[in-house]
Coordinates of C-alpha atoms in Angstrom, one line a residue:
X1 CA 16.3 -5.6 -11.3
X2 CA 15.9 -8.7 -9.9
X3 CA 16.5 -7.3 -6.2
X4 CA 13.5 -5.0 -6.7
X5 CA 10.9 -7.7 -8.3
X6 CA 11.8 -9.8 -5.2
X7 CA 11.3 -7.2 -2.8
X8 CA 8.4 -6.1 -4.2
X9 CA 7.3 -10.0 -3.7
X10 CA 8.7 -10.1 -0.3
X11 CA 6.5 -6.8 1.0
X12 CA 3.1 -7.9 -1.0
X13 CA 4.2 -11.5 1.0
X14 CA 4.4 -9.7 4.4
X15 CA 1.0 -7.4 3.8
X16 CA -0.7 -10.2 2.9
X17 CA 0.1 -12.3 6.1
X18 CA -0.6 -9.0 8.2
X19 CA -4.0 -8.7 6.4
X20 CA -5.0 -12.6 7.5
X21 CA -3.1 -12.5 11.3
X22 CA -4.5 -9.1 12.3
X23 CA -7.5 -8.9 14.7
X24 CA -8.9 -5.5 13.6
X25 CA -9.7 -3.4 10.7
X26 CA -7.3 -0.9 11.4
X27 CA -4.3 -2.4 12.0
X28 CA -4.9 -5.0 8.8
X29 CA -5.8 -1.6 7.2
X30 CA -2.4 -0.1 7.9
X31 CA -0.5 -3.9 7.6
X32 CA -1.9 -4.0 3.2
X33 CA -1.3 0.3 3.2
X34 CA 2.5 0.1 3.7
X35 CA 3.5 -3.0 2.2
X36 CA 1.6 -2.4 -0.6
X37 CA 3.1 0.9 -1.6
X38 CA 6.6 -0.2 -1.0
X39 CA 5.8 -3.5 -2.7
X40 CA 4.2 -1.6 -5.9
X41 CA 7.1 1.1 -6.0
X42 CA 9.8 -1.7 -6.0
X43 CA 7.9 -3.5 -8.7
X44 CA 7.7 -0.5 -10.3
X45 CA 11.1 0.6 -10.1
X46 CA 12.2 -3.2 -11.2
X47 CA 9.8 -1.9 -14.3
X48 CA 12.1 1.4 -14.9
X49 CA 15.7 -0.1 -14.7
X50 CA 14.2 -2.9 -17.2
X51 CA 13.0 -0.2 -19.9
X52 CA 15.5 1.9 -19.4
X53 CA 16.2 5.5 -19.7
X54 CA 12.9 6.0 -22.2
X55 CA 9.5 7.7 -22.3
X56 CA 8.3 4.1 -20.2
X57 CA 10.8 5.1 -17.5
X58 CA 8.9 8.5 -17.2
X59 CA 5.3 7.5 -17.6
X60 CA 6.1 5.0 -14.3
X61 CA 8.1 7.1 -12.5
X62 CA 4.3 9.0 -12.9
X63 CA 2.4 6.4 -11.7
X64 CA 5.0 6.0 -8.9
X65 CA 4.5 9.4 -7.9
X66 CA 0.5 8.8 -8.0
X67 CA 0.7 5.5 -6.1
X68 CA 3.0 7.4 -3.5
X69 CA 0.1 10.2 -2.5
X70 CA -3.1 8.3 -3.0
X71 CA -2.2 5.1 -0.9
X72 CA -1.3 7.0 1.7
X73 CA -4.7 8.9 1.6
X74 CA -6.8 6.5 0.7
X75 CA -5.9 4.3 3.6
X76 CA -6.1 7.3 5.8
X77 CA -9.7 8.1 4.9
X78 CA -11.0 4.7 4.9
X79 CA -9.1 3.9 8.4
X80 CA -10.8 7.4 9.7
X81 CA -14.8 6.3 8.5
X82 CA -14.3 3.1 10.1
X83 CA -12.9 4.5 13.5
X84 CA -16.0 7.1 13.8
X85 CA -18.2 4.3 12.7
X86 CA -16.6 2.2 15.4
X87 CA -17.3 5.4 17.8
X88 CA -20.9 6.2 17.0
X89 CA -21.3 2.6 17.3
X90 CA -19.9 2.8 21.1
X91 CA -22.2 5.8 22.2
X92 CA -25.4 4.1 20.6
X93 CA -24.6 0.8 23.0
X94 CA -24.3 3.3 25.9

């Protein structure tokens, strides 16, 4: 348990440094995307071996599950308005 709380820690460590040594949006987008769904799913995991095998264990294997499709896609959608607000941006300078 104590394996997956610390690896959790060790990825919301690493995103975090990506998100302040970064130059850009995009790559400090995809640095906080990453590590924070593996840091959250080992957190989360740390959560399941701690309950148990219960109704808890379930509900956050659930919220795994959730975190594990809509980080992914939220990161994907916000990294895709910036770049063609980035690319409009270009052609009205020209």
């Amino acid at each position: 348990m104590i394996i997956f709380i610390l690896g959790g820690l060790f990825f919301f460590s690493v995103g975090t440094i990506g998100i302040l040594r970064f130059p850009d949006l995009l790559t400090r987008v995809h640095s906080a995307a990453k590590c924070d769904t593996l840091g959250a799913l080992l957190c989360l995991a740390a959560l399941m071996v701690y309950s148990g095998f219960s109704f808890v264990s379930f509900k956050l294997l659930l919220v795994m599950i959730f975190l594990w499709i809509t980080n992914p896609t939220a990161t994907h959608l916000i990294s895709k308005a910036a770049f063609i607000k980035e690319e409009k941006n270009k052609k009205l300078m020209e």
